[in-house]
CSV table of C-alpha atoms in Angstrom, one decimal:
chain,number,residue,atom,x,y,z
B,212,ASP,CA,87.3,65.1,109.6
B,213,VAL,CA,84.2,66.7,107.9
B,214,LYS,CA,84.9,69.0,105.1
B,215,VAL,CA,82.9,71.7,103.9
B,216,THR,CA,84.0,73.3,100.8
B,217,GLN,CA,83.1,76.4,99.0
B,218,SER,CA,83.6,77.1,95.4
B,219,SER,CA,85.5,80.4,95.7
B,220,ARG,CA,87.1,82.2,98.6
B,221,TYR,CA,86.6,85.8,96.8
B,222,LEU,CA,84.1,86.8,94.3
B,223,VAL,CA,83.7,90.2,92.4
B,224,LYS,CA,80.5,90.6,90.5
B,225,ARG,CA,78.6,93.5,88.8
B,226,THR,CA,75.0,94.6,89.8
B,227,GLY,CA,72.5,92.9,87.9
B,228,GLU,CA,74.7,89.7,87.5
B,229,LYS,CA,73.5,86.1,88.4
B,230,VAL,CA,75.6,84.7,90.7
B,231,PHE,CA,76.0,81.0,91.9
B,232,LEU,CA,77.8,80.1,95.2
B,233,GLU,CA,78.5,76.5,95.5
B,234,CYS,CA,78.8,74.5,98.6
B,235,VAL,CA,80.0,70.8,99.1
B,236,GLN,CA,80.3,68.5,102.1
B,237,ASP,CA,81.7,65.1,102.3
B,238,MET,CA,80.1,63.8,105.1
B,239,ASP,CA,76.5,62.7,103.9
B,240,HIS,CA,74.8,65.1,106.0
B,241,GLU,CA,71.1,65.7,105.5
B,242,ASN,CA,71.1,69.3,106.5
B,243,MET,CA,72.8,72.0,104.8
B,244,PHE,CA,72.6,75.8,105.4
B,245,TRP,CA,73.4,79.1,103.9
B,246,TYR,CA,74.4,82.1,105.9
B,247,ARG,CA,75.6,85.6,105.5
B,248,GLN,CA,77.6,87.5,107.8
B,249,ASP,CA,78.0,91.3,108.0
B,250,PRO,CA,79.8,93.4,110.6
B,251,GLY,CA,77.5,94.4,113.3
B,252,LEU,CA,74.9,92.0,112.4
B,253,GLY,CA,76.4,88.7,112.9
B,254,LEU,CA,75.4,85.4,111.2
B,255,ARG,CA,72.0,85.4,109.7
B,256,LEU,CA,70.5,82.4,107.9
B,257,ILE,CA,69.4,82.8,104.6
B,258,TYR,CA,68.0,79.3,103.5
B,259,PHE,CA,68.6,75.6,104.6
B,260,SER,CA,67.8,72.3,103.4
B,261,TYR,CA,66.8,69.2,105.3
B,262,ASP,CA,67.1,66.9,102.2
B,263,VAL,CA,67.6,66.7,98.5
B,264,LYS,CA,65.1,69.0,96.6
B,265,MET,CA,63.8,70.3,100.0
B,266,LYS,CA,64.5,73.9,101.1
B,267,GLU,CA,63.1,76.2,103.7
B,268,LYS,CA,63.5,79.8,104.1
B,269,GLY,CA,65.6,81.3,106.8
B,270,ASP,CA,65.6,84.6,108.4
B,271,ILE,CA,66.6,86.8,105.1
B,272,PRO,CA,65.7,85.1,102.1
B,273,GLU,CA,64.8,87.9,100.0
B,274,GLY,CA,66.9,88.4,96.8
B,275,TYR,CA,68.3,84.6,97.0
B,276,SER,CA,67.1,81.2,95.9
B,277,VAL,CA,68.6,77.8,96.5
B,278,SER,CA,69.0,74.5,94.9
B,279,ARG,CA,69.8,70.9,96.2
B,280,GLU,CA,69.9,68.4,93.6
B,281,LYS,CA,72.3,66.2,95.3
B,282,LYS,CA,72.8,65.4,99.0
B,283,GLU,CA,76.4,66.6,99.1
B,284,ARG,CA,75.8,70.1,97.1
B,285,PHE,CA,74.0,73.0,98.1
B,286,SER,CA,73.8,75.9,95.9
B,287,LEU,CA,72.9,79.5,96.6
B,288,ILE,CA,71.8,81.8,93.8
B,289,LEU,CA,71.6,85.6,93.6
B,290,GLU,CA,69.2,85.9,90.5
B,291,SER,CA,70.3,89.7,90.0
B,292,ALA,CA,73.1,90.9,92.4
B,293,SER,CA,72.8,94.0,94.1
B,294,THR,CA,75.4,96.1,96.2
B,295,ASN,CA,73.6,95.3,99.5
B,296,GLN,CA,74.3,91.7,98.8
B,297,THR,CA,78.2,92.3,99.2
B,298,SER,CA,78.9,90.1,102.2
B,299,MET,CA,80.6,87.0,103.7
B,300,TYR,CA,78.7,84.2,102.5
B,301,LEU,CA,79.0,80.9,104.8
B,302,CYS,CA,77.8,77.2,104.1
B,303,ALA,CA,77.4,74.8,106.8
B,304,SER,CA,76.3,71.1,107.2
B,305,ARG,CA,74.9,69.0,109.8
B,306,ALA,CA,73.8,65.3,110.5
B,307,GLY,CA,70.0,64.8,110.6
B,308,THR,CA,68.3,63.6,113.7
B,309,GLY,CA,70.5,63.5,116.8
B,310,GLY,CA,73.3,65.8,115.0
B,311,TYR,CA,74.0,68.7,116.8
B,312,GLU,CA,77.4,69.9,115.6
B,313,GLN,CA,77.5,72.2,112.5
B,314,TYR,CA,80.4,72.2,110.3
B,315,PHE,CA,81.1,75.7,108.5
B,316,GLY,CA,82.8,76.1,105.1
B,317,PRO,CA,85.7,78.6,105.0
B,318,GLY,CA,83.2,81.5,103.4
B,319,THR,CA,82.9,83.4,100.2
B,320,ARG,CA,83.4,87.0,100.2
B,321,LEU,CA,81.4,88.5,97.7
B,322,THR,CA,81.5,92.0,96.4
B,323,VAL,CA,79.1,93.4,94.0
B,324,THR,CA,79.9,96.6,92.4
W,271,LEU,CA,63.9,79.9,120.0
W,272,ALA,CA,65.2,81.3,123.3
W,273,LYS,CA,67.1,84.5,123.0
W,274,THR,CA,70.4,84.8,124.4
W,275,THR,CA,72.2,87.9,125.7
W,276,GLN,CA,76.2,87.8,126.2
W,277,PRO,CA,78.6,90.6,126.3
W,278,ILE,CA,79.7,92.4,123.3
W,279,SER,CA,83.4,92.1,124.0
W,280,MET,CA,86.2,90.8,126.6
W,281,ASP,CA,89.6,91.6,127.2
W,282,SER,CA,92.1,89.2,129.0
W,283,TYR,CA,95.9,88.2,129.1
W,284,GLU,CA,97.6,85.2,128.3
W,285,GLY,CA,97.5,82.6,130.9
W,286,GLN,CA,94.5,83.9,132.4
W,287,GLU,CA,91.1,81.9,132.9
W,288,VAL,CA,88.4,83.7,130.8
W,289,ASN,CA,84.8,83.0,131.7
W,290,ILE,CA,81.9,84.2,129.1
W,291,THR,CA,78.5,84.0,130.8
W,292,CYS,CA,75.3,83.7,128.5
W,293,SER,CA,71.7,84.6,129.8
W,294,HIS,CA,68.9,82.6,128.4
W,295,ASN,CA,66.0,83.3,130.6
W,296,ASN,CA,63.5,81.5,128.5
W,297,ILE,CA,65.2,78.3,127.7
W,298,ALA,CA,62.9,75.4,127.1
W,299,THR,CA,62.8,71.9,128.6
W,300,ASN,CA,64.3,70.3,125.4
W,301,ASP,CA,67.0,73.1,124.7
W,302,TYR,CA,70.6,72.6,124.7
W,303,ILE,CA,73.3,75.2,125.1
W,304,THR,CA,76.1,75.2,122.4
W,305,TRP,CA,79.1,77.3,122.1
W,306,TYR,CA,80.7,78.2,118.7
W,307,GLN,CA,84.2,80.0,118.1
W,308,GLN,CA,85.1,82.1,115.2
W,309,PHE,CA,88.3,83.4,114.0
W,310,PRO,CA,88.6,86.3,111.5
W,311,SER,CA,88.0,85.2,108.1
W,312,GLN,CA,86.8,81.7,108.9
W,313,GLY,CA,83.5,79.7,109.6
W,314,PRO,CA,82.3,79.3,113.0
W,315,ARG,CA,83.6,76.2,114.8
W,316,PHE,CA,81.9,74.3,117.5
W,317,ILE,CA,83.4,74.2,120.8
W,318,ILE,CA,81.2,72.5,123.4
W,319,GLN,CA,77.6,71.7,124.2
W,320,GLY,CA,75.7,71.0,127.3
W,321,TYR,CA,72.1,70.6,129.1
W,322,LYS,CA,73.0,71.0,132.7
W,323,THR,CA,75.6,70.8,135.1
W,324,LYS,CA,79.1,70.8,133.8
W,325,VAL,CA,80.7,69.7,130.6
W,326,THR,CA,84.3,69.5,130.0
W,327,ASN,CA,86.2,68.7,126.9
W,328,GLU,CA,89.9,69.4,125.8
W,329,VAL,CA,89.0,73.1,124.9
W,330,ALA,CA,86.8,74.5,127.5
W,331,SER,CA,84.6,73.7,130.2
W,332,LEU,CA,80.6,74.8,130.3
W,333,PHE,CA,78.8,75.3,133.6
W,334,ILE,CA,75.2,75.4,133.6
W,335,PRO,CA,73.4,76.1,136.9
W,336,ALA,CA,70.4,74.2,138.1
W,337,ASP,CA,67.8,76.5,136.7
W,338,ARG,CA,69.4,76.9,133.2
W,339,LYS,CA,68.5,80.3,132.7
W,340,SER,CA,72.4,81.1,132.3
W,341,SER,CA,75.6,79.3,131.3
W,342,THR,CA,79.4,80.0,131.4
W,343,LEU,CA,82.0,79.1,128.8
W,344,SER,CA,85.3,78.9,130.7
W,345,LEU,CA,88.6,79.0,128.7
W,346,PRO,CA,91.5,78.0,130.9
W,347,ARG,CA,94.8,79.9,130.4
W,348,VAL,CA,94.0,81.4,127.3
W,349,SER,CA,96.6,82.2,124.6
W,350,LEU,CA,96.8,84.8,121.9
W,351,SER,CA,95.4,82.3,119.5
W,352,ASP,CA,92.0,82.3,121.6
W,353,THR,CA,91.3,85.9,120.2
W,354,ALA,CA,88.0,85.2,118.5
W,355,VAL,CA,84.4,85.6,118.8
W,356,TYR,CA,82.5,83.3,120.9
W,357,TYR,CA,78.8,82.6,120.3
W,358,CYS,CA,76.0,81.0,122.7
W,359,LEU,CA,73.3,79.3,121.1
W,360,VAL,CA,70.4,77.8,122.6
W,361,GLY,CA,67.8,75.5,121.1
W,362,ASP,CA,66.5,71.8,120.6
W,363,TYR,CA,69.6,71.0,118.2
W,364,HIS,CA,69.0,67.3,118.6
W,365,SER,CA,66.0,67.7,116.4
W,366,GLY,CA,66.9,67.2,112.6
W,367,TYR,CA,64.7,70.1,111.8
W,368,SER,CA,66.3,72.6,113.9
W,369,THR,CA,68.3,75.9,112.8
W,370,LEU,CA,70.9,77.6,114.8
W,371,THR,CA,70.4,81.0,115.5
W,372,PHE,CA,73.6,83.1,116.0
W,373,GLY,CA,73.5,86.3,117.9
W,374,LYS,CA,76.4,88.6,117.8
W,375,GLY,CA,78.7,87.0,120.0
W,376,THR,CA,81.5,87.8,122.6
W,377,MET,CA,84.6,89.2,120.9
W,378,LEU,CA,87.3,88.1,123.1
W,379,LEU,CA,90.8,89.9,122.8
W,380,VAL,CA,93.8,88.2,124.5
W,381,SER,CA,96.8,90.4,124.9
W,382,PRO,CA,100.4,89.5,125.9
């Protein structure tokens, strides 16, 4: 079974803090993704990566950055957390060419106070 | 990416068949139709994907008419545990460089 794990299920941070959300997948997938999910807005793509050290902006990259130093790990960074970044963050991975099934992690519910 | 339109919510009772229709009028030749299911406090889970006609697996069936401008996800004999949000996505997902665009989905509520 594909497994995508996220470092925390719940996280509470203060405004202005630097926040790291970690995601690890164990299926040697090339593609990895970070989404946020908010009530009434659905899932929105923040950043994605096709390969190690590669990154592409999604639909809402402002206020976020990412890092992919190893194939299995994709980190989402909030340089200076703000209250409007309170959300559910979901990581996903997918195989490269020919892979259409995307596997999601359990999510991290981040609260910024 | 083709835009999709699906009902915001649907209600059903246990044991009934549920059909959720998705419209995608500007679907492209290389696009596939994919459905995901999401339970509360969990990430979405792939259910089924198809290109044309009918696809069936152990969870659901997907019906796609010849013009491919819509598709219908069919869940046979639903149970309470099928209560979830169902997302219809359209895109060329066999390309390694494609991304999934999730809409707001259809909230299915199954009652006893």
